[in-house]
GROMACS .gro file of C-alpha atoms in nm:
model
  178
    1UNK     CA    1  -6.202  11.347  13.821
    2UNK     CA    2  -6.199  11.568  13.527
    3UNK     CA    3  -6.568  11.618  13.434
    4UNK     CA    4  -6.733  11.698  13.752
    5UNK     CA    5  -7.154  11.658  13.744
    6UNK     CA    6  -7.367  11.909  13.931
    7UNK     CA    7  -7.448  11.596  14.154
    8UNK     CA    8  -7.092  11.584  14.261
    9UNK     CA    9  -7.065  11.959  14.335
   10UNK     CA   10  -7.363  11.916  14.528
   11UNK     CA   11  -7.229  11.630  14.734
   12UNK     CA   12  -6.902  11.790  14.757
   13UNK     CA   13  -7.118  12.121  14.948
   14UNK     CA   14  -7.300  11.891  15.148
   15UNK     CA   15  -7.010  11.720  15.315
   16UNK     CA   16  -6.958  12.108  15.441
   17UNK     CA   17  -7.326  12.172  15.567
   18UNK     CA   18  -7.243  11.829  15.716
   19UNK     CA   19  -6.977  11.930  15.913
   20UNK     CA   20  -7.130  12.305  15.994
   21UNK     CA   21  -7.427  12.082  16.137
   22UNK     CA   22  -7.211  11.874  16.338
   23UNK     CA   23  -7.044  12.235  16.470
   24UNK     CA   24  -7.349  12.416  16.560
   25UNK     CA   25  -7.515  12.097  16.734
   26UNK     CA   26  -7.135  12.109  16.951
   27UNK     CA   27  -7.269  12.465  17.085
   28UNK     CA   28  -7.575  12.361  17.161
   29UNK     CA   29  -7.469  12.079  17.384
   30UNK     CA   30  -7.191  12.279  17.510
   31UNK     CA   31  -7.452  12.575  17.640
   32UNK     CA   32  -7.705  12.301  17.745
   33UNK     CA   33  -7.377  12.145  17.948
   34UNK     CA   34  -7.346  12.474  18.086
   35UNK     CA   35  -7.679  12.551  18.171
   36UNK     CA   36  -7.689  12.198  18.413
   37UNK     CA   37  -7.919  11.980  18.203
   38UNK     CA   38  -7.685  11.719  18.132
   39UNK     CA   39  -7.976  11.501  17.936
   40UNK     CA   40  -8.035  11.757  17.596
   41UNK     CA   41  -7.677  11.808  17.619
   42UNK     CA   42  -7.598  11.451  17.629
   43UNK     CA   43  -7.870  11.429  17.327
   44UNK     CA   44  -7.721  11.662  17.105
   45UNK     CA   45  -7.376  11.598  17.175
   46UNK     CA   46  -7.494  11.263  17.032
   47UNK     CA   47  -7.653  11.471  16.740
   48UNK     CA   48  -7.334  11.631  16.678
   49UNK     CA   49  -7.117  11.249  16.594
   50UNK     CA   50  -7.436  11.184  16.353
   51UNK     CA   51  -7.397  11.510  16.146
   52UNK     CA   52  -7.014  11.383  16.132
   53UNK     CA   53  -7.063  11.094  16.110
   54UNK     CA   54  -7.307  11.179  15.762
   55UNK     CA   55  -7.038  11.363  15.649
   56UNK     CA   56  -6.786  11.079  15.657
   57UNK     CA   57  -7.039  10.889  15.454
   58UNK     CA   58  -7.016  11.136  15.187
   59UNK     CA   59  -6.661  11.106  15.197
   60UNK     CA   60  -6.632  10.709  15.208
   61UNK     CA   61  -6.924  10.756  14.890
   62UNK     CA   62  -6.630  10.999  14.706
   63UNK     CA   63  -6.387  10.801  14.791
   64UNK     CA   64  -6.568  10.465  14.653
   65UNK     CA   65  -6.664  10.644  14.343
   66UNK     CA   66  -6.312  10.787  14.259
   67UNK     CA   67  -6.466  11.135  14.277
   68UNK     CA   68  -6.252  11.430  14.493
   69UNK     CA   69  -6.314  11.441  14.828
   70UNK     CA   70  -6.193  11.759  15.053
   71UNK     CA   71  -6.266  11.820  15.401
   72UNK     CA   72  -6.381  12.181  15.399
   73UNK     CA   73  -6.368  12.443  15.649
   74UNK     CA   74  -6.730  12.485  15.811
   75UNK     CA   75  -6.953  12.797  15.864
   76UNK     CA   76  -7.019  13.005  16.148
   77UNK     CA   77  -7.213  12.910  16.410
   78UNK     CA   78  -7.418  13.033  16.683
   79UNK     CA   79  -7.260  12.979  17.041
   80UNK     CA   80  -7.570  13.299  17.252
   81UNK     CA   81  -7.922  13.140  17.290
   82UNK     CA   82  -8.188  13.309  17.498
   83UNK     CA   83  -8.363  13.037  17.577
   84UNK     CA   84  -8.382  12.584  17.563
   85UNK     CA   85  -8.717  12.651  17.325
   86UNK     CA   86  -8.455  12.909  17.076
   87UNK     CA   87  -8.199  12.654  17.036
   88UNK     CA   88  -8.464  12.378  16.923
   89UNK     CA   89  -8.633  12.585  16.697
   90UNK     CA   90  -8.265  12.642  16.570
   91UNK     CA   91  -8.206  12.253  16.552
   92UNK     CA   92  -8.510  12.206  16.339
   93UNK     CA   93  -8.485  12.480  16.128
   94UNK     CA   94  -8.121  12.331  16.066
   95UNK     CA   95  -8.306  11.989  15.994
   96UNK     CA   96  -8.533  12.143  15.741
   97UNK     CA   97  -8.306  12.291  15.600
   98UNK     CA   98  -8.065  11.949  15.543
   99UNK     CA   99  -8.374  11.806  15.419
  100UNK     CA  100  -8.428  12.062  15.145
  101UNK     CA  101  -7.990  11.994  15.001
  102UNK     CA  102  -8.094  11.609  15.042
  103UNK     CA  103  -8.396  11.597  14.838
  104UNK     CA  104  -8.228  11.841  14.589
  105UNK     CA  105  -7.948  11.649  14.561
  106UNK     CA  106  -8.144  11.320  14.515
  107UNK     CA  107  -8.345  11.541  14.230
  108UNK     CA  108  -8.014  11.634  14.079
  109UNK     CA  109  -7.868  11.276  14.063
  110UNK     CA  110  -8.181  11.169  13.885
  111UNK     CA  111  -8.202  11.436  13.650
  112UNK     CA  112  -7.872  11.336  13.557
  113UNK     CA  113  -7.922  10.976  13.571
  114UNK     CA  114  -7.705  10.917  13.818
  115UNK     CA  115  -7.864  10.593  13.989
  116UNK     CA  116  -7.574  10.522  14.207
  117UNK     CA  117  -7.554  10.846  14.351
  118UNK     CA  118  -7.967  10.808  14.349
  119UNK     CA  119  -7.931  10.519  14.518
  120UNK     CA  120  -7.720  10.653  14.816
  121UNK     CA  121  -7.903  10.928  14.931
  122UNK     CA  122  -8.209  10.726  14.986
  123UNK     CA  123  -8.084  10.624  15.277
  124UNK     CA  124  -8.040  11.003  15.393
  125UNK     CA  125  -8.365  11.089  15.255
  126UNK     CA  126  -8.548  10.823  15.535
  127UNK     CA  127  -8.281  10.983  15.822
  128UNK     CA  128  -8.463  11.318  15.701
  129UNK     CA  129  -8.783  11.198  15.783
  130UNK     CA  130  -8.666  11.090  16.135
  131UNK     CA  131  -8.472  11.386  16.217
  132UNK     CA  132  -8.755  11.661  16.115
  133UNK     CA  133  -8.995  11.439  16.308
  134UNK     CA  134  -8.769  11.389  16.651
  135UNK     CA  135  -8.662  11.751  16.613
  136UNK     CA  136  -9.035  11.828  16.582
  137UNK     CA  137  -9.135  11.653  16.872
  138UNK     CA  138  -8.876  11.804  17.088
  139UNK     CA  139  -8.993  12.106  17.054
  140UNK     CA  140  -9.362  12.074  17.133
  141UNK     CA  141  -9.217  11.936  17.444
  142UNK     CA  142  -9.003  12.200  17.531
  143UNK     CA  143  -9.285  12.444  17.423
  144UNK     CA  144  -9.507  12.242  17.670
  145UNK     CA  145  -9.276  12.213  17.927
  146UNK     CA  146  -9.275  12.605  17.962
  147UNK     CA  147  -9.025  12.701  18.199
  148UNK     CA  148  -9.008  12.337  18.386
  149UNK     CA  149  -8.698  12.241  18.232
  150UNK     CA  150  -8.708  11.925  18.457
  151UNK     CA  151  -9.014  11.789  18.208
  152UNK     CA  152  -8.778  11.812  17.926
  153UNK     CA  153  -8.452  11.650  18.083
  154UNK     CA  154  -8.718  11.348  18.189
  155UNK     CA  155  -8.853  11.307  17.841
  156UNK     CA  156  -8.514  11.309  17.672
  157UNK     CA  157  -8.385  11.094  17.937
  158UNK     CA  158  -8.757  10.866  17.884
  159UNK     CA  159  -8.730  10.914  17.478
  160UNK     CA  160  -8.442  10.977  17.345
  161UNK     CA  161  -8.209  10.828  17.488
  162UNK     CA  162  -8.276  10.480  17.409
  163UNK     CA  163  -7.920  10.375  17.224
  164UNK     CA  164  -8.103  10.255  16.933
  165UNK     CA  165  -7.888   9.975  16.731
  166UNK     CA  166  -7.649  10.088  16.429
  167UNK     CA  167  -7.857  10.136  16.077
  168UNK     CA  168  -7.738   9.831  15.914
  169UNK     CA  169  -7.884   9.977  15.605
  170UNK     CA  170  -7.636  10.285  15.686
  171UNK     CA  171  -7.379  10.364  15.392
  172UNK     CA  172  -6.995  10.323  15.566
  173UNK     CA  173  -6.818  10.646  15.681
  174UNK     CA  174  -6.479  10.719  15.586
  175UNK     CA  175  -6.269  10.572  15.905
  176UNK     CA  176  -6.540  10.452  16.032
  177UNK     CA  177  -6.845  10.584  16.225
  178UNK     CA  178  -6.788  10.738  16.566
   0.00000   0.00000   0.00000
């Protein structure tokens, strides 16, 4: 594609914070793995195939839309946490964060009346929503939980890990969702 909009730049850097996601929630499941509590691992190892799974999305949307599509490298990301309650806050500040690049990129496709690329990201706009609000959640438990780390593993285990059905609604990821 010759004339590339701001839109597509946009979409083209959010396939990377897409990815980076999908990294750091890796080393958060891998320290919770190590730390024995094999439930908020399990939980955001499952995170972790979302944020790459969002990022195939992107892709498949390129790819649809005859646009470029590259598979950047990712950013750094943090492996050292002090604590369950330091990770979380890390996950939702990441979440916010991802909300902020969705809405701007939604702004951006309408500003340049883009309506199909409008039009995709309101299905990432409602996954905001969710993920700010579980992310949110978790960590008033955790906060409440203090140092009983057993209160936590039961809620995720109670909660979260529920193997809700596949968004039908869901745009298609390159090769398929994991």
């Amino acid at each position: 594609m010759t004339d590339e909009s701001k839109f597509h730049a946009l979409l083209r850097d959010q396939v990377r914070s897409e990815f980076t996601a999908a990294q750091q929630y890796l080393a958060i499941a891998v320290w919770l793995d190590d730390a024995d509590l094999p439930q908020l691992a399990a939980h955001f190892y499952a995170q972790a195939v979302e944020e790459r799974n969002h990022a195939m999305m992107m892709v498949r949307y390129q790819l649809d839309n005859d646009l470029t599509a590259t598979i950047p490298s990712v950013g750094e990301v943090q492996n050292e946490f002090a604590s369950v309650e330091e990770l979380v806050q890390l996950a939702l500040t990441q979440e916010k964060q991802v909300t902020e690049q969705i809405t701007t990129l939604a702004r951006t496709a309408r500003d340049e009346d883009d309506y199909l690329g409008e039009q995709f990201l309101q299905w990432f706009l409602k996954e905001q929503v969710e993920e700010v609000a579980s992310m949110t959640t978790l960590l008033t438990i955790v906060r409440r939980a203090g140092d009983d780390l057993f209160h936590v593993e039961d809620f995720v285990a109670r909660e979260l890990a529920r193997g809700d059905a596949a968004d039908a609604t869901a745009p298609a990821a390159a090769g398929g969702a994991l």
